Every structure is written in C-alpha cells, then in structure tokens.
Amino acid sequence: MIFSRSSLRRLFVAAAFLVAAHEAGAANPPVEAFFRNPDVSFVKISPSGRYVAILNRAEDGTQLLAVRDTADLTKVTTAASFDTARLASLAWVNDKRLTFTLKNPKLDFEGNYDQFAVDRDGNNMVHLIAGSWRHQQQSLGSNIKDRKLTADHVFLDVTHDGSDDIIVARFTWNNIDRRPQSLHPFRLNTRTQVLTDLVVGPQPDNVTDWVFDAADQARVAMVHNKGRCIAYYRAGPDAPWTDISNRDCFKDDQFEPLAFDGRNTLYVRAGYKGRSALFAYDLGKRELAKEPFVDIDGFDFDGDLKQDYRANKILGVHFTADASSTAWLDPTMKGIQDKVNALLPGSVNRIDCGIDCRAPQAVVVLARSDRMPPTYFVYTPADNKLVGLGSSNPAIDPKRMGKRDFFRIDARDGLQIPVYVTMPAAKADGPRPAIVLVHGGPYVRGGSWEWNGEAQFLASRGYVVLQPESRGSTGFGFPLFRAGWQQWGRTMQDDLADTASWAIKKGWADPKRIGIMGASYGGYATLMGLVRNPELFRVGVEWAGVTDIGLMFSAVESDASEDARRFDMRTLIGDPERNPEAFAEVSPLAQAGRIAQPLLMAHGGQDVRVPIVHAAAFRNAVSRTNRKVEYVVYPDEGHGWRNEETRLDFWKRVDTFLDENLAR
C-alpha cells in the first residue's frame, strides 16, 4: 500500500462542523471543559465482541469501570471503582476477565504501578503487582504464600489463547541508574497468580522490549546498548538467539520489529527513501521485502497492525500521516469501516474489533476530528446500528472550536518544517495574538490533526496557535530529525522564529502580540526563545522546562541512564566536556539575565527529569533582573501534571497570565 500526501488530505474537513462562529456574547468555555479528567475513556471491546468495558467519570470525580452488553447497552455492571488512583491501562484477558493498571499520582512520576484483574461482574478481584516499593513477598505459613508480585514487575500484554494468563516482565537494574537495564518476560495467571517463565535459559543482555508471536511466545528481543539497536530472533523456545539486525540507533536504515504474521514473516519499520516504511521481513531468508507494505510520502510509518490471532494474519493497518487513518486488507472490516464513515462523516473513525474480526458481533468506534474530542460508539454490523457511549469532553461544543490544519513551511535555510495551525472559531477582523506552542521531547512527533485540547483551549481565547514540528522532530523523515542533532538553542530555535514570521506574513499573527510556550524541551525552547528573539516573543509560559543542558549530563538526581549520557545524548545534544562554552551559549540559566519579558514558570516537586533545585536556580537567576516572573511549584507532581486539580489550577493561571500580558 503506497500513499501520497495528496491522497491523505482530509476530505472530511469541508463536511465537518461548518458553522464556526461564536454566538454573540457567549462566554469562553471554562478551563474544566478542556482539562478535567475525561468523562469517558479506555473503551475496550471484549474478544467475542459481546461486551464493552468503559471508564466513566462520576460527578464526584470517582472513576467507575463499567461493563456493558453490546446487544443491550442498558445492561451495565460495575467491575471496579477508584477515587484518587488513575487508570493507566485496561485490557480484556478473555471474555470474562479484565486486567487493569492503576497509578498513584501522589507517588513517583515513574513507577509505582499496581496491576489488578477482575471478572466483568466485579467478582474475583486479584492484586497481581504491588506498586509500592515497600511491598515484599512474605511467607504466610508453610503452604500459603503472598503471590503478589513486587514493584520490579510490569504488565506487558494479554495472551490470546482464551486463558486467564497475561504477560508481565521483571526488571533488572545495574548499580548506577534509576532506570532498569533489562526486562525478562513471564506468563502470569490472573486467578492463581502462578508465574511461568517465557524465556528459559539465557537471554540477550540489555533487553528493552519483546515481540511475541500469535502463540504468545517471545520471539524477538530488542536491545539498546552503547548507541546500537539490536534485534535478536529465535525460531522457537529451544532455539538459540541470533541477531537479525545490529545498527547504529540514529542511522536512517533503522530496523524495528513490530508484529508476526504467519510462521516466517515479521513486520518491521525500516528505512526507505529517507523515511521509515512498514516492510515484511522473511525470517527464513533473513531479508527485507523489496517493496514496502505501507509507505506514506512525506511521513515516517507510525502505526500498529490489527492481527487475527486465530487465522494468524494481518487484517489491516492503523497509521498516522498528517491525520490518523486505517487501511483494511480484510474485506469484512473494510465494509464495516465504509458504513461507519457514512454514519459519521466529518471525523476520523478508528474501529477496533475483538479477537475474531471476520464476523464481529460488535465493534468499538473512536471518532475524532480537529474540533471534536474523542467520542465513542458501539457499532453492530448485523443491523448497521451505531449507539453512542459518550465523549471524553462533553462540555465542548464542536461548533465553537477552531479549524486545525497542516502546512509545510520553508525555514531560512530551505528545510521544510511541518506546522499544525489552530485558528480561533470567531471571524478575524485582522491579525490576532498568536502562540507558538512547542512540543516536548524533542526527538518525538508532536501531534496530529485530530483534537488537541491545549491548542483548542488557547484558540478559544482568541489566539492563533502554531505548533511547529521543528528540526529534531521524528515522524516526518530522517533529514528533519538529523538536522536537529546538537542544535538545541540554535537552528531548532530558528525554526520556531521562522514559524512566527511565516504566520505574520500570512496576515494571521499580530507581530506585537506573539507568545511562546511549552513543556519539558518545549519549556527549554520557550526560555531560549525569550533570550534569542525578544523582538518576536512578547511573553513566555514554560512548565517542567529544562533550565540548563549541562545539568542533564551531570545531575545526580536525573533519571537519564549512564549509557544514554555517554552515547545517545552526546550524539543528539552534544558533548559538554569537549565543548563547554557551546553549552553555556544555549543554557537558559547562563542567559537568564537577558530575559526581560513576562514569564510564567511551573514545575513539579517530584520531577527527576528536571529536578526542582534546577528550576529554582533559574527562577532566582532570572528574577534578579526581571520582576515579571510568576513561579509556581506543585509539590506532588513529577515531569508533567497527573492530578486533575493541578491541571485546572495551571491552565487557569495560563489563562489569566496571557490575558494580562498578551491578549491586549
């Protein structure tokens, strides 16, 4: 399947929510409409399609894990409920049993995940993995033992044989790093809690991920070590491990195994014409197919494959170009997709079926657009009936949201930079205030065309929102990613300034009212934007932002591994020992005295990516010469906001700060 950019343009944009004007005098949607916990989320269809599990938010904030009968959605059972803990993952073990992961937001921002299993009627709840590091398995008598696994275990996947088993892994650490060095897979029975080793005998060192076949056997081990990305394969449980790929992690000829199809075919993401594409890999011949299975002009392959675990074949591919889409190989699922699209014009509709998609009793539909938050439905093919399950953000009126579109612009050196633009819904009388919203990472893809709550919130306040995928970003081909190496504070910043200048030339942005904001790397870019381009950026908002590149290499509190600091970070960011002067030039801390614009800073007290002492040091430095700095610390947060009350407080502060310093 080969796709061109033009063929993936969103034909549904023109049909979607054409009425886009604010009602006269209508108040802005409240912060809560965008940032409170979702009303509906984690919607999962059971293997047979007879049931659907849903996480509902009660009015008091309690989370209710409900199960509905797809033949009669009025039949509802509550399987579990929780108040302060947040659901991190949900999956069906089989048609009778669910497994779910809970995160205590009051504890470390990484780790402390509790795993449970429960029958769909709420009975036979079992605590499988203890999130607390203080828990230890203890003997309760000569024949009775506490089988709850310790916090060095983590849920990986369900099995696909109808049993009560799931797949978990146990982490191992070295004596240096906070992050685990390797993981080893096991089957875990969710009733008896019996643990069975999935890899008997030696396994490769430093395994970061596993790929399992349709029989739930560990067949591929992924290793990341000393800048090398290695894939090891074994033909069966007793076969030796042999490497089928050993590459520099940052070359464009990448090789990333994703899924098995049949006995000797592995689907992999691999380099192709300066981008990545999806290929079939023949394990018998140890060779890649000559032509890609899925290739999208202008985009790296970013998606997942829908497998039929009974027939052991690939049914279709979910992927993202400028927007999300699906290509079905299976005629039944293609027919269902066409009928759902006819019932839901104007949105991207992702369909998920159970374990047998060739004759599904029901499927779950996730519908989204640029103006519509995630909204869920159950579709029954037998009667072509679509029934709504609810929206993640029911207080949002799509007709009052702004249009979002995708562009490619020329940077000053000629490199093309992808940019998402979200416009306010109200008609413009002229250039408007604008925000350059910078994604974190930075070596990730920032977003897609579908609903973006942060962008739509800012647009609802009258701001043009510019989201550049500046150099260093992934997802848009290797040249864009490669151009960002060792360019923190330099050409990566130029891309942000060029995006703002482009919007000014288009007549969209008022050159005297442009702000910059972002989190993590986006927070760093915000600070450096205020340093380098004070003529463009009038205000800045940063949260969890990196305040000093050098501290990323030297801070003892950091969660970066020693291997990452010695290899990956030196390739991508630079070498602080060989060229410390260059680091000082692009360090917000060293340049703090140059920032005179209004600045809002927010950081988490438990952040180990950007420890709070570093944020405080920068606040102290910038405040010596700038009295327009607002600084807030959320003691229970890490590198980002997990708690609803934090999100609401933060975005209310943003709303007020921008209104006072930029909107007027």
XYZ file of C-alpha atoms in Angstrom:
664
model
C 0.000 0.000 0.000
C 1.611 3.236 -1.170
C 0.017 6.524 -0.157
C 0.733 10.004 -1.469
C 0.319 13.143 0.585
C -2.495 14.393 -1.626
C -4.464 11.169 -1.237
C -4.362 11.551 2.526
C -5.669 15.091 2.653
C -8.659 15.220 4.887
C -11.629 15.168 2.546
C -13.870 15.305 5.588
C -12.696 18.765 6.683
C -15.182 20.576 4.478
C -18.024 18.460 5.792
C -17.152 18.820 9.452
C -18.840 21.425 11.598
C -19.082 24.169 9.000
C -20.714 26.538 11.463
C -17.689 28.003 13.249
C -18.738 31.389 14.595
C -19.085 32.170 18.282
C -22.575 33.059 19.403
C -22.716 36.760 20.114
C -21.703 37.474 23.673
C -21.166 33.808 24.566
C -18.641 33.227 27.333
C -15.463 31.268 26.703
C -15.707 27.560 27.540
C -14.327 27.086 31.059
C -10.938 25.563 31.773
C -12.687 22.486 33.161
C -14.222 21.735 29.749
C -10.724 21.095 28.367
C -8.623 19.827 31.268
C -10.655 17.913 33.819
C -10.353 14.125 33.765
C -12.222 12.561 30.799
C -15.866 11.650 31.286
C -15.414 8.579 29.059
C -12.140 6.830 28.253
C -10.449 3.409 27.985
C -13.254 1.930 25.871
C -12.343 -1.693 25.056
C -14.294 -4.386 23.201
C -14.161 -7.940 24.562
C -12.612 -10.744 22.462
C -16.019 -12.035 21.307
C -17.483 -8.570 20.814
C -20.286 -9.342 23.293
C -19.144 -6.818 25.903
C -17.549 -3.413 26.075
C -15.608 -2.049 29.050
C -15.695 1.703 29.714
C -14.112 4.010 32.257
C -16.716 6.580 33.309
C -16.137 9.642 35.450
C -18.798 10.136 38.119
C -19.869 13.637 39.133
C -17.828 13.420 42.343
C -14.710 12.531 40.329
C -14.781 8.818 41.165
C -13.797 6.516 38.302
C -16.187 3.682 37.512
C -15.036 0.744 35.426
C -18.268 -0.398 33.805
C -19.082 -3.312 31.505
C -21.996 -3.140 29.033
C -23.628 -5.844 26.928
C -23.255 -4.807 23.266
C -26.570 -6.490 22.392
C -28.313 -4.362 25.022
C -26.211 -1.421 26.213
C -28.665 -0.692 29.028
C -27.310 -3.780 30.808
C -24.478 -2.316 32.891
C -22.268 -3.857 35.569
C -19.668 -2.018 37.647
C -16.495 -4.103 37.687
C -14.420 -1.734 39.847
C -14.232 1.840 41.131
C -11.392 4.038 42.388
C -11.079 7.620 43.546
C -7.553 9.018 43.856
C -5.685 6.436 41.754
C -5.731 6.871 37.988
C -6.287 4.153 35.408
C -3.169 3.757 33.259
C -4.184 0.779 31.078
C -7.112 -1.590 30.568
C -7.375 -4.852 28.605
C -9.590 -7.909 28.321
C -7.831 -11.119 29.375
C -10.708 -13.138 27.935
C -14.452 -12.608 27.598
C -14.983 -12.993 31.335
C -11.949 -11.271 32.830
C -10.290 -7.836 32.708
C -6.880 -6.620 33.797
C -6.037 -3.006 34.580
C -3.131 -0.867 35.736
C -3.505 1.843 38.382
C -1.122 4.706 39.038
C -0.977 6.503 42.370
C -0.454 10.139 41.292
C 0.870 11.055 44.714
C 3.955 8.866 44.225
C 6.933 8.949 41.829
C 6.100 10.145 38.339
C 7.622 6.912 37.040
C 6.997 3.550 38.634
C 4.562 2.615 41.398
C 2.070 0.923 39.086
C -0.390 -1.557 40.611
C -1.812 -4.343 38.437
C -5.193 -5.966 39.074
C -7.510 -8.468 37.449
C -11.267 -8.782 37.961
C -14.188 -10.630 36.438
C -16.520 -8.484 34.359
C -19.209 -8.772 37.065
C -16.856 -7.312 39.675
C -16.053 -10.605 41.405
C -12.698 -12.299 41.997
C -10.568 -9.182 42.184
C -6.864 -10.091 42.464
C -3.990 -7.691 43.188
C -1.285 -9.017 40.852
C 1.571 -6.498 41.125
C 2.211 -4.181 44.076
C 3.048 -0.632 43.060
C 4.715 0.185 46.360
C 8.440 -0.492 46.563
C 7.952 -1.221 50.249
C 5.981 -4.382 49.466
C 7.870 -7.657 49.725
C 6.529 -11.132 49.111
C 6.240 -12.780 52.503
C 5.522 -16.296 53.661
C 2.099 -16.557 55.309
C 2.573 -20.109 56.528
C 4.045 -23.423 55.477
C 1.723 -23.832 52.462
C 0.375 -20.313 51.912
C 2.346 -17.524 50.318
C 1.540 -13.994 49.266
C 1.898 -14.280 45.498
C 1.527 -10.573 44.823
C 4.477 -9.583 42.659
C 6.844 -6.844 43.753
C 7.155 -3.421 42.109
C 10.014 -4.559 39.866
C 7.376 -6.239 37.682
C 5.250 -4.616 34.985
C 2.318 -5.598 32.758
C 3.219 -6.078 29.070
C 0.235 -7.635 27.284
C -2.608 -10.119 27.458
C -2.358 -13.592 25.999
C -4.555 -14.617 23.070
C -5.428 -18.249 23.808
C -8.536 -17.643 25.930
C -6.759 -18.484 29.185
C -6.660 -16.368 32.339
C -2.994 -15.534 31.729
C -1.321 -12.228 30.976
C 2.295 -11.411 30.091
C 4.400 -9.489 32.594
C 8.086 -8.667 32.810
C 10.560 -8.348 35.628
C 13.065 -5.509 35.546
C 16.715 -5.750 36.485
C 18.958 -2.801 37.352
C 22.625 -2.041 37.375
C 24.156 -0.264 40.354
C 24.196 3.160 38.700
C 20.945 4.125 37.002
C 17.428 4.859 38.158
C 16.015 3.276 35.014
C 16.031 -0.519 34.604
C 18.697 -2.081 32.429
C 16.747 -5.059 31.130
C 13.450 -6.944 31.392
C 12.542 -10.646 31.376
C 9.064 -11.959 30.338
C 6.713 -14.314 32.207
C 3.162 -15.611 31.917
C 1.074 -14.804 34.976
C -2.226 -16.490 35.773
C -4.618 -13.791 36.966
C -6.510 -16.176 39.265
C -3.897 -18.454 40.796
C -1.042 -15.928 40.392
C 1.233 -18.708 39.201
C 4.224 -17.296 37.307
C 5.699 -19.198 34.349
C 8.987 -18.279 32.691
C 8.644 -17.429 28.990
C 12.377 -17.479 28.293
C 14.093 -20.446 29.928
C 17.843 -20.203 29.771
C 19.959 -17.228 28.745
C 18.514 -14.177 27.043
C 20.357 -11.290 25.365
C 21.667 -8.560 27.663
C 20.028 -5.150 27.999
C 16.652 -6.113 26.524
C 14.357 -3.065 26.322
C 11.368 -4.697 24.591
C 9.964 -8.014 23.389
C 7.902 -9.047 20.357
C 5.605 -12.052 20.799
C 4.070 -14.247 18.117
C 0.402 -15.279 17.841
C 1.054 -18.162 20.255
C 2.371 -15.637 22.821
C 5.932 -16.929 22.551
C 8.819 -14.482 22.962
C 10.422 -14.476 19.534
C 12.258 -11.134 19.205
C 14.302 -9.328 21.863
C 15.090 -5.652 21.299
C 18.360 -4.343 22.747
C 19.589 -0.751 23.056
C 23.201 -0.555 24.211
C 26.097 1.853 23.593
C 24.265 3.596 20.765
C 23.475 0.309 18.994
C 19.952 -1.002 18.372
C 19.986 -4.788 18.029
C 17.159 -7.219 17.257
C 17.651 -10.844 18.346
C 15.408 -13.611 17.000
C 14.821 -17.219 17.910
C 12.823 -19.726 15.871
C 11.345 -21.476 18.924
C 11.634 -21.924 22.710
C 14.691 -24.185 22.405
C 16.397 -22.352 19.550
C 19.375 -20.046 20.082
C 19.132 -16.264 19.910
C 20.672 -14.788 16.761
C 20.861 -11.151 15.792
C 18.901 -10.227 12.660
C 19.769 -6.536 12.871
C 22.606 -4.622 14.522
C 22.579 -0.942 13.644
C 23.543 2.499 14.848
C 20.338 3.674 16.553
C 20.462 7.021 14.793
C 21.025 5.972 11.195
C 18.213 6.200 8.668
C 18.379 2.465 7.891
C 16.546 1.619 11.100
C 15.029 -1.810 11.729
C 12.266 -2.116 14.330
C 10.247 -5.368 14.584
C 6.535 -4.786 15.247
C 4.468 -7.952 14.733
C 4.421 -11.514 13.381
C 2.237 -12.767 10.534
C 2.436 -16.469 9.908
C 5.386 -18.663 10.732
C 8.239 -16.906 8.975
C 7.088 -13.333 8.390
C 7.916 -10.441 10.664
C 6.638 -6.922 10.031
C 9.213 -4.236 10.726
C 9.634 -0.492 10.487
C 12.687 0.103 8.288
C 14.401 2.930 6.445
C 13.194 3.761 2.938
C 13.951 6.809 0.764
C 14.918 8.972 3.731
C 11.931 7.970 5.839
C 10.673 4.816 7.525
C 8.120 2.467 5.986
C 6.448 -0.787 7.015
C 8.072 -3.867 5.463
C 7.589 -7.612 5.548
C 10.761 -9.412 6.639
C 11.342 -13.044 5.659
C 12.828 -14.763 8.697
C 13.807 -17.842 6.702
C 15.818 -15.864 4.164
C 16.767 -13.100 6.605
C 15.827 -10.427 4.124
C 13.521 -7.445 3.778
C 10.882 -7.352 1.054
C 11.975 -5.303 -1.958
C 8.927 -3.023 -1.726
C 7.305 -1.657 1.436
C 3.994 -2.976 2.711
C 2.947 0.556 3.739
C 4.748 3.715 2.675
C 3.466 7.281 3.086
C 5.128 10.030 1.097
C 6.476 12.703 3.434
C 5.933 10.761 6.657
C 7.617 8.022 8.662
C 5.435 4.981 9.254
C 3.784 5.481 12.636
C 1.095 2.966 13.471
C 0.108 -0.520 14.519
C -1.176 -3.660 12.862
C -4.506 -5.341 13.572
C -3.942 -9.076 13.850
C -6.321 -12.018 13.632
C -4.884 -14.326 16.280
C -6.971 -17.293 15.153
C -6.038 -17.160 11.473
C -2.597 -15.734 12.347
C -2.739 -12.995 9.716
C -2.731 -9.219 9.405
C -6.181 -7.722 8.802
C -5.254 -4.073 8.475
C -3.003 -1.223 9.498
C -3.768 1.852 11.617
C -1.342 4.668 10.768
C -0.794 8.411 11.026
C 0.142 10.763 8.185
C -0.986 14.361 8.723
C -4.048 12.736 10.317
C -4.845 9.224 11.515
C -6.269 6.648 9.112
C -6.747 2.913 8.600
C -6.123 0.645 5.612
C -8.002 -2.658 5.851
C -6.896 -5.741 3.951
C -9.836 -7.756 5.248
C -12.987 -7.153 3.136
C -15.339 -7.551 6.105
C -13.579 -4.868 8.141
C -13.253 -2.612 5.101
C -17.006 -2.863 4.592
C -17.644 -2.020 8.229
C -15.274 0.948 8.008
C -17.126 2.303 4.962
C -20.506 2.013 6.687
C -19.255 3.680 9.868
C -17.697 6.520 7.865
C -21.041 7.058 6.138
C -22.761 7.290 9.539
C -20.051 9.578 10.989
C -18.945 11.967 8.242
C -16.539 14.696 9.268
C -14.429 12.674 11.690
C -11.585 10.183 11.717
C -13.147 6.907 12.825
C -10.935 4.189 14.272
C -12.583 0.772 14.517
C -11.448 -1.901 16.925
C -12.798 -5.437 16.939
C -12.203 -8.394 19.241
C -10.069 -11.442 18.632
C -12.086 -12.552 15.572
C -12.766 -9.666 13.190
C -14.031 -11.751 10.276
C -17.587 -11.857 11.657
C -17.695 -9.465 14.627
C -20.815 -9.230 16.738
C -19.948 -5.611 17.512
C -17.036 -3.180 17.175
C -15.987 -0.075 19.087
C -15.617 3.190 17.188
C -13.391 6.056 18.328
C -14.432 9.189 16.421
C -12.347 12.390 16.463
C -11.832 15.498 14.418
C -9.905 18.714 14.861
C -12.926 20.231 16.636
C -14.454 17.146 18.248
C -12.823 15.479 21.278
C -12.644 11.667 21.366
C -16.193 10.300 21.182
C -17.062 6.603 21.459
C -19.685 4.395 19.818
C -20.663 0.758 19.529
C -21.497 -0.389 16.010
C -23.339 -3.656 15.308
C -22.853 -4.839 11.701
C -25.958 -7.044 11.689
C -28.350 -4.074 11.844
C -25.983 -1.226 10.795
C -26.722 0.413 14.155
C -24.452 2.967 15.836
C -25.007 3.776 19.514
C -23.103 6.488 21.363
C -21.198 5.763 24.572
C -20.204 9.362 25.294
C -17.460 11.935 24.811
C -14.252 12.446 26.740
C -15.131 16.168 26.961
C -18.934 16.514 26.771
C -18.839 20.210 27.701
C -17.093 21.003 24.411
C -19.335 22.296 21.617
C -17.537 21.425 18.355
C -19.232 24.321 16.554
C -17.401 26.731 18.857
C -13.989 25.185 18.275
C -11.447 26.396 15.718
C -10.283 24.846 12.474
C -6.977 22.999 12.581
C -4.824 22.415 9.513
C -1.441 21.112 8.420
C 1.226 23.028 6.457
C 4.846 22.697 5.421
C 6.836 25.921 5.509
C 10.352 26.817 4.402
C 12.839 27.575 7.161
C 15.504 30.193 6.493
C 17.941 27.533 5.261
C 15.354 25.944 2.962
C 14.495 22.940 5.139
C 10.766 22.217 5.172
C 9.160 22.392 8.610
C 5.748 20.764 9.234
C 3.364 23.029 11.180
C -0.102 22.497 12.636
C -2.191 25.674 12.906
C -5.338 26.006 15.020
C -7.446 29.090 14.326
C -9.959 30.720 16.670
C -13.534 29.998 15.610
C -14.603 33.650 15.510
C -14.159 35.589 12.297
C -10.986 37.675 12.248
C -11.019 41.430 11.687
C -7.262 41.412 11.215
C -4.100 39.831 12.652
C -4.631 38.206 16.037
C -2.450 37.410 19.021
C -0.599 34.125 18.493
C 1.112 31.401 20.492
C 3.978 29.217 19.291
C 3.289 26.000 21.228
C 6.449 23.831 21.276
C 6.244 20.082 21.851
C 8.468 18.226 24.310
C 10.961 15.515 23.530
C 12.268 16.938 21.308
C 13.040 13.736 19.378
C 9.396 12.719 19.023
C 6.445 13.637 16.863
C 4.485 16.460 18.463
C 0.966 15.690 17.307
C -1.561 15.058 14.580
C -4.567 16.824 13.046
C -7.078 15.385 15.500
C -8.319 17.057 18.670
C -5.645 18.837 20.698
C -7.026 20.176 23.961
C -4.205 22.628 24.656
C -4.370 24.170 21.188
C -8.162 24.411 21.196
C -8.172 25.961 24.665
C -5.795 28.693 23.529
C -7.753 29.178 20.289
C -10.969 29.536 22.301
C -9.299 32.537 23.970
C -8.663 34.156 20.596
C -5.077 33.055 19.925
C -3.765 31.640 16.667
C -1.903 28.514 17.788
C 1.207 27.487 15.845
C 2.672 24.038 16.541
C 5.861 23.526 14.511
C 7.461 20.109 14.169
C 10.878 21.765 14.211
C 14.084 20.006 13.207
C 14.879 17.182 15.576
C 11.250 16.014 15.458
C 10.564 12.486 14.272
C 7.725 11.241 12.099
C 8.468 13.376 9.035
C 11.561 11.728 7.578
C 15.165 11.302 8.619
C 16.512 14.624 7.214
C 14.295 16.643 9.567
C 15.339 14.517 12.541
C 19.046 14.614 11.616
C 19.027 18.397 11.129
C 18.256 18.836 14.829
C 21.283 16.992 16.178
C 23.318 19.195 18.511
C 21.133 22.182 17.618
C 19.439 22.940 20.924
C 19.163 26.714 21.161
C 20.425 27.187 17.604
C 18.727 26.181 14.328
C 15.982 24.439 16.309
C 15.159 27.879 17.717
C 15.350 29.406 14.238
C 12.510 27.118 13.160
C 10.284 28.487 15.916
C 11.071 32.075 14.983
C 10.549 31.277 11.291
C 7.142 29.789 12.103
C 6.103 33.001 13.860
C 7.411 35.121 10.962
C 5.514 32.947 8.470
C 2.258 33.478 10.380
C 2.895 37.240 10.393
C 3.391 37.236 6.606
C 0.176 35.250 6.184
C -1.643 38.050 7.988
C -2.736 35.733 10.791
C -0.485 36.846 13.643
C -0.074 40.318 15.146
C 3.717 40.842 15.248
C 3.403 42.750 18.545
C 1.388 40.020 20.298
C 3.164 36.688 19.931
C 3.955 34.394 22.853
C 5.854 31.127 23.152
C 5.122 28.238 25.493
C 5.787 24.558 26.056
C 6.722 21.788 28.485
C 9.974 19.848 29.017
C 12.042 20.523 25.875
C 9.236 22.902 24.903
C 9.887 24.747 28.167
C 13.581 24.966 27.304
C 12.712 26.316 23.834
C 10.404 28.864 25.455
C 13.212 30.221 27.630
C 15.661 30.310 24.732
C 13.035 31.935 22.522
C 12.779 34.788 25.015
C 16.586 35.022 25.037
C 17.198 34.891 21.279
C 14.108 36.542 19.815
C 12.805 39.239 22.144
C 11.652 41.173 19.063
C 9.189 38.338 18.289
C 8.174 36.756 21.583
C 6.477 39.118 23.999
C 5.729 36.565 26.754
C 6.644 33.014 27.705
C 4.994 30.136 29.589
C 7.112 27.100 30.486
C 6.338 24.077 32.612
C 8.761 21.294 33.547
C 11.230 23.004 31.228
C 14.935 22.169 31.012
C 16.795 25.135 32.516
C 20.372 24.050 31.786
C 21.523 21.488 29.209
C 24.685 20.727 31.160
C 22.682 19.603 34.188
C 21.079 16.909 32.045
C 24.509 15.243 31.893
C 25.732 15.902 35.428
C 22.730 15.933 37.779
C 22.800 13.002 40.180
C 19.018 13.247 40.568
C 18.445 12.728 36.825
C 16.652 9.646 35.517
C 18.824 9.507 32.376
C 20.922 6.340 32.276
C 24.704 6.405 32.174
C 24.551 4.679 28.788
C 22.231 7.395 27.436
C 24.505 10.146 28.751
C 27.615 8.567 27.235
C 26.180 7.703 23.825
C 22.676 8.837 22.838
C 22.727 12.293 24.419
C 26.188 13.098 23.096
C 25.012 12.257 19.588
C 21.761 14.183 19.805
C 22.596 17.093 22.129
C 26.376 17.425 22.225
C 29.391 16.776 24.433
C 29.604 19.070 27.482
C 33.172 18.007 28.240
C 34.629 18.730 24.797
C 32.789 21.989 24.230
C 31.511 23.525 27.496
C 31.483 27.044 26.014
C 28.961 25.989 23.386
C 26.682 24.643 26.111
C 26.865 27.919 28.039
C 25.744 29.811 24.917
C 22.492 27.862 24.810
C 21.905 27.444 28.545
C 18.835 29.339 29.814
C 20.482 29.519 33.242
C 23.601 31.192 31.842
C 21.491 33.547 29.726
C 18.810 34.301 32.337
C 19.814 37.960 32.634
C 18.755 38.568 29.025
C 15.095 37.675 29.644
C 13.030 40.793 30.280
C 9.596 39.630 29.085
C 6.780 38.398 31.367
C 7.347 34.731 32.193
C 5.192 32.078 33.865
C 7.119 29.075 35.244
C 5.601 25.893 36.733
C 7.435 22.804 37.988
C 6.749 19.580 39.883
C 8.358 18.995 43.247
C 8.925 15.300 42.448
C 10.410 15.835 38.969
C 13.544 13.731 38.407
C 13.882 14.738 34.749
C 14.224 18.426 35.677
C 14.829 18.374 39.460
C 13.202 21.251 41.307
C 16.545 22.616 42.520
C 17.409 23.425 38.898
C 14.098 25.186 38.299
C 14.589 27.186 41.497
C 18.129 28.159 40.469
C 16.831 29.537 37.192
C 13.963 31.370 38.909
C 16.457 33.020 41.253
C 18.740 33.991 38.354
C 16.037 35.483 36.115
C 14.319 37.276 38.996
C 17.435 39.334 39.705
C 16.750 41.428 36.604
C 13.122 40.618 35.780
C 10.270 41.323 38.197
C 7.653 39.965 35.805
C 8.252 36.305 36.651
C 5.476 34.167 38.112
C 6.690 30.893 39.632
C 4.594 28.001 40.957
C 5.614 24.603 42.348
C 3.224 21.649 42.565
C 4.760 19.500 45.348
C 3.108 16.183 44.375
C 3.787 16.375 40.635
C 6.645 14.981 38.558
C 7.576 15.788 34.971
C 4.069 16.807 33.932
C 0.637 17.088 35.517
C -1.046 13.861 36.623
C -3.556 15.374 39.057
C -6.755 16.999 37.845
C -6.528 19.792 40.401
C -3.030 20.652 39.148
C -4.131 20.853 35.509
C -7.073 23.073 36.363
C -5.008 25.393 38.542
C -2.195 25.622 35.999
C -4.371 26.392 32.977
C -6.367 28.966 34.909
C -3.055 30.658 35.683
C -2.127 30.464 31.988
C -5.480 31.976 31.025
C -5.032 34.928 33.370
C -1.338 35.417 32.566
C -1.873 35.549 28.797
C -4.923 37.763 29.119
C -2.960 40.297 31.163
C 0.267 40.195 29.148
C -0.559 39.251 25.558
C -4.215 39.460 24.577
C -4.457 43.241 24.898
